[in-house]
Amino acid sequence: NAGVTQTPKFQVLKTGQSMTLQCAQDMNHNSMYWYRQDPGMGLRLIYYSASEGTTDKGEVPNGYNVSRLNKREFSLRLESAAPSQTSVYFCASSEGSIALYYEQYFGPGTRLTVT
Amino acid sequence: AQSVAQPEDQVNVAEGNPLTVKCTYSVSGNPYLFWYVQYPNRGLQFLLKYITGDNLVKGSYGFEAEFNKSQTSFHLKKPSALVSDSALYFCAVRARLSGGSYIPTFGRGTSLIVHP
């Protein structure tokens, strides 16, 4: 039982390049999330998916797109990377459909640097 | 709108002493409150949550938190700190937003440093 896995662990991009961050969970959770973590800013929600086939914007969606490929997988795409997107990205999942009381399970993170 | 405040960027405590990490929140309606811990270069791990009922919630690794509705607080506590408790701690709140979503909001985090 691996929980939430993310690939890659590290990535360096040049401005304007694109890439996709992959996330998968093996807990049969309905809800999945993408966050970015910046120093002094805590975690900010980029996009979330309440269930397979649905996605919604979070607090900071600009410059990102997501795909809920199936119940297990939720990918985050940067179409044209910018230095402001340098951050640590976390994927998370939880039971239920964005229900109130379910805690989230987090992946190990992807450290992205855009030069 | 909902928000979470962690008023201290850093908390220092000596090993064996009690520790408190503060969290206050602002929501419309009933809050669902969570604490997570993040060790260096790792993802967040769930510690405990308050949903309803007893205001004192017990969680992993000997941590507990007290829900205080009148003060809108949910402070994390531990009777006796360990050096291994040194980490970044996040408070989070979920409440029903307009449109029916329950997006969680996280505080900025508090760095706990336990000195030997």
Short mmCIF file of C-alpha atoms in Angstrom, two decimals:
data_model
loop_
_atom_site.label_atom_id
_atom_site.label_comp_id
_atom_site.label_asym_id
_atom_site.label_seq_id
_atom_site.Cartn_x
_atom_site.Cartn_y
_atom_site.Cartn_z
CA ASN A 1 0.00 0.00 0.00
CA ALA A 2 2.00 2.97 -1.29
CA GLY A 3 -0.56 5.69 -0.41
CA VAL A 4 -0.07 8.76 -2.60
CA THR A 5 2.83 8.73 -5.05
CA GLN A 6 4.16 11.61 -7.13
CA THR A 7 6.58 11.78 -10.03
CA PRO A 8 9.03 13.28 -10.58
CA LYS A 9 10.60 14.19 -7.24
CA PHE A 10 12.67 17.01 -8.71
CA GLN A 11 12.47 18.97 -11.96
CA VAL A 12 14.24 21.96 -13.45
CA LEU A 13 12.56 23.74 -16.33
CA LYS A 14 13.41 26.70 -18.46
CA THR A 15 10.88 29.49 -18.81
CA GLY A 16 8.30 28.56 -21.43
CA GLN A 17 8.79 24.81 -21.21
CA SER A 18 5.90 22.53 -20.35
CA MET A 19 5.63 19.54 -18.11
CA THR A 20 3.14 17.28 -16.37
CA LEU A 21 3.30 16.27 -12.73
CA GLN A 22 1.87 12.86 -12.07
CA CYS A 23 -0.02 11.72 -8.98
CA ALA A 24 -1.59 8.38 -8.12
CA GLN A 25 -3.28 6.99 -5.01
CA ASP A 26 -4.09 3.40 -4.16
CA MET A 27 -6.56 4.05 -1.32
CA ASN A 28 -9.69 4.14 -3.51
CA HIS A 29 -10.27 7.76 -2.52
CA ASN A 30 -12.81 9.84 -4.40
CA SER A 31 -11.24 13.26 -3.91
CA MET A 32 -7.84 14.46 -5.06
CA TYR A 33 -6.05 17.79 -4.78
CA TRP A 34 -3.03 19.70 -6.02
CA TYR A 35 -1.32 22.22 -3.75
CA ARG A 36 1.75 24.38 -3.99
CA GLN A 37 3.86 25.22 -0.97
CA ASP A 38 5.93 28.38 -0.86
CA PRO A 39 7.93 29.69 2.11
CA GLY A 40 5.75 31.72 4.47
CA MET A 41 2.64 31.04 2.38
CA GLY A 42 1.55 27.69 3.69
CA LEU A 43 -0.30 25.44 1.26
CA ARG A 44 -2.40 26.94 -1.49
CA LEU A 45 -4.90 24.87 -3.43
CA ILE A 46 -4.42 24.91 -7.19
CA TYR A 47 -7.11 22.49 -8.39
CA TYR A 48 -9.15 19.71 -6.91
CA SER A 49 -11.29 16.85 -8.11
CA ALA A 50 -14.28 15.84 -6.01
CA SER A 51 -14.78 12.64 -7.95
CA GLU A 52 -13.70 10.91 -11.13
CA GLY A 53 -14.64 13.06 -14.10
CA THR A 54 -14.87 16.37 -12.25
CA THR A 55 -12.32 19.09 -11.59
CA ASP A 56 -12.58 22.55 -10.06
CA LYS A 57 -10.35 25.54 -9.56
CA GLY A 58 -8.83 26.28 -6.21
CA GLU A 59 -7.19 29.42 -4.92
CA VAL A 60 -4.35 29.75 -7.46
CA PRO A 61 -5.28 27.98 -10.74
CA ASN A 62 -3.75 30.40 -13.26
CA GLY A 63 -1.05 28.84 -15.38
CA TYR A 64 -2.10 25.27 -14.58
CA ASN A 65 -4.39 22.61 -15.98
CA VAL A 66 -5.41 19.27 -14.50
CA SER A 67 -6.74 15.94 -15.65
CA ARG A 68 -8.48 13.33 -13.54
CA LEU A 69 -7.48 10.41 -15.69
CA ASN A 70 -9.34 7.83 -13.61
CA LYS A 71 -10.13 7.32 -9.95
CA ARG A 72 -6.47 6.69 -9.10
CA GLU A 73 -4.67 9.36 -11.09
CA PHE A 74 -4.74 13.16 -11.08
CA SER A 75 -2.16 15.05 -13.15
CA LEU A 76 -1.12 18.69 -13.10
CA ARG A 77 0.18 20.37 -16.26
CA LEU A 78 2.19 23.52 -16.65
CA GLU A 79 1.78 24.59 -20.28
CA SER A 80 4.34 27.41 -20.27
CA ALA A 81 6.39 27.47 -17.10
CA ALA A 82 7.25 30.76 -15.43
CA PRO A 83 9.74 31.52 -12.63
CA SER A 84 6.76 32.33 -10.37
CA GLN A 85 5.84 28.66 -10.57
CA THR A 86 9.01 27.64 -8.77
CA SER A 87 7.62 25.81 -5.76
CA VAL A 88 7.07 22.48 -4.09
CA TYR A 89 3.95 20.75 -5.38
CA PHE A 90 1.94 18.32 -3.32
CA CYS A 91 -0.80 15.98 -4.38
CA ALA A 92 -3.32 14.79 -1.79
CA SER A 93 -6.36 12.57 -1.62
CA SER A 94 -9.26 11.99 0.76
CA GLU A 95 -12.27 9.73 1.09
CA GLY A 96 -15.72 10.90 0.18
CA SER A 97 -16.61 13.67 -2.17
CA ILE A 98 -15.03 16.77 -0.66
CA ALA A 99 -16.78 15.78 2.55
CA LEU A 100 -16.30 17.76 5.70
CA TYR A 101 -14.56 15.45 8.04
CA TYR A 102 -12.14 13.37 6.00
CA GLU A 103 -8.48 14.05 6.51
CA GLN A 104 -6.16 14.32 3.55
CA TYR A 105 -3.26 12.05 2.65
CA PHE A 106 -0.32 13.73 1.00
CA GLY A 107 2.32 12.59 -1.44
CA PRO A 108 6.03 13.28 -0.92
CA GLY A 109 6.06 16.32 -3.18
CA THR A 110 7.72 17.51 -6.39
CA ARG A 111 10.33 20.24 -6.11
CA LEU A 112 10.12 22.35 -9.28
CA THR A 113 12.54 25.08 -10.27
CA VAL A 114 11.87 27.30 -13.27
CA THR A 115 14.85 29.30 -14.51
CA ALA B 1 -15.00 32.98 3.35
CA GLN B 2 -12.92 30.97 5.77
CA SER B 3 -9.46 31.55 7.14
CA VAL B 4 -6.92 30.12 9.52
CA ALA B 5 -4.26 31.99 11.45
CA GLN B 6 -1.18 30.54 13.07
CA PRO B 7 0.17 33.58 14.90
CA GLU B 8 3.63 32.18 15.60
CA ASP B 9 6.09 31.44 12.82
CA GLN B 10 8.28 29.54 15.27
CA VAL B 11 7.89 27.98 18.68
CA ASN B 12 10.88 26.98 20.77
CA VAL B 13 10.58 24.59 23.68
CA ALA B 14 12.95 22.51 25.77
CA GLU B 15 12.69 18.75 25.63
CA GLY B 16 10.41 17.45 28.37
CA ASN B 17 8.46 20.70 28.65
CA PRO B 18 4.87 21.07 27.51
CA LEU B 19 4.31 22.60 24.10
CA THR B 20 1.50 24.58 22.53
CA VAL B 21 1.13 25.54 18.88
CA LYS B 22 -1.64 28.07 18.36
CA CYS B 23 -4.35 28.17 15.73
CA THR B 24 -7.38 30.42 15.34
CA TYR B 25 -9.99 30.20 12.63
CA SER B 26 -12.82 32.11 11.03
CA VAL B 27 -15.69 30.34 9.29
CA SER B 28 -19.39 30.66 8.73
CA GLY B 29 -21.11 27.67 10.21
CA ASN B 30 -19.62 24.67 11.94
CA PRO B 31 -15.88 24.20 11.51
CA TYR B 32 -14.04 20.95 10.91
CA LEU B 33 -10.49 21.41 12.14
CA PHE B 34 -7.32 19.49 11.43
CA TRP B 35 -3.67 19.44 12.42
CA TYR B 36 -0.94 18.12 10.14
CA VAL B 37 2.81 17.75 10.63
CA GLN B 38 5.49 18.04 7.98
CA TYR B 39 8.99 16.70 8.50
CA PRO B 40 11.81 18.02 6.28
CA ASN B 41 11.49 17.06 2.63
CA ARG B 42 8.30 15.09 3.28
CA GLY B 43 4.60 15.52 2.61
CA LEU B 44 2.14 16.47 5.32
CA GLN B 45 0.93 13.80 7.73
CA PHE B 46 -2.41 13.90 9.50
CA LEU B 47 -2.21 14.27 13.31
CA LEU B 48 -5.77 14.79 14.55
CA LYS B 49 -9.11 16.37 13.79
CA TYR B 50 -12.12 17.90 15.48
CA ILE B 51 -15.50 17.13 13.98
CA THR B 52 -17.96 17.29 16.83
CA GLY B 53 -18.35 16.19 20.44
CA ASP B 54 -15.61 16.34 23.05
CA ASN B 55 -13.62 19.55 22.81
CA LEU B 56 -10.38 17.76 23.65
CA VAL B 57 -9.19 15.64 20.76
CA LYS B 58 -6.37 13.14 21.04
CA GLY B 59 -4.21 12.21 18.09
CA SER B 60 -1.02 10.58 16.95
CA TYR B 61 2.36 10.70 18.74
CA GLY B 62 0.85 11.94 22.03
CA PHE B 63 -0.53 15.16 20.58
CA GLU B 64 -3.90 16.59 21.54
CA ALA B 65 -5.83 19.70 20.63
CA GLU B 66 -8.50 21.71 22.36
CA PHE B 67 -11.41 23.15 20.44
CA ASN B 68 -12.68 26.42 21.92
CA LYS B 69 -15.72 27.72 20.10
CA SER B 70 -15.98 31.04 21.97
CA GLN B 71 -12.35 31.89 21.21
CA THR B 72 -12.46 30.26 17.75
CA SER B 73 -9.25 28.44 18.55
CA PHE B 74 -7.86 24.96 18.07
CA HIS B 75 -4.48 24.89 19.78
CA LEU B 76 -2.21 21.86 19.47
CA LYS B 77 -0.64 20.60 22.68
CA LYS B 78 1.66 17.93 24.03
CA PRO B 79 2.47 17.42 27.71
CA SER B 80 6.14 16.57 27.18
CA ALA B 81 8.02 17.56 24.03
CA LEU B 82 10.55 15.35 22.29
CA VAL B 83 13.40 16.48 20.05
CA SER B 84 11.84 14.31 17.35
CA ASP B 85 8.71 16.51 17.47
CA SER B 86 10.69 19.26 15.74
CA ALA B 87 8.85 19.86 12.47
CA LEU B 88 6.48 22.20 10.66
CA TYR B 89 2.88 22.10 11.90
CA PHE B 90 -0.14 23.15 9.91
CA CYS B 91 -3.65 23.88 11.09
CA ALA B 92 -6.48 23.50 8.55
CA VAL B 93 -10.19 24.23 8.54
CA ARG B 94 -13.03 22.97 6.38
CA ALA B 95 -16.46 24.48 6.34
CA ARG B 96 -19.29 24.64 3.91
CA LEU B 97 -18.72 27.42 1.40
CA SER B 98 -21.32 29.01 -0.84
CA GLY B 99 -21.98 26.64 -3.70
CA GLY B 100 -21.61 23.64 -1.42
CA SER B 101 -17.90 23.02 -1.64
CA TYR B 102 -15.74 22.16 1.32
CA ILE B 103 -12.31 23.23 0.22
CA PRO B 104 -9.85 23.06 3.09
CA THR B 105 -7.89 26.15 4.05
CA PHE B 106 -4.45 25.81 5.60
CA GLY B 107 -2.57 28.13 7.92
CA ARG B 108 0.92 29.29 7.03
CA GLY B 109 2.55 26.80 9.34
CA THR B 110 4.47 26.99 12.62
CA SER B 111 7.99 25.67 12.94
CA LEU B 112 8.39 23.80 16.21
CA ILE B 113 11.92 23.48 17.51
CA VAL B 114 12.52 21.28 20.52
CA HIS B 115 15.90 21.82 22.15
CA PRO B 116 17.69 18.95 23.92
#
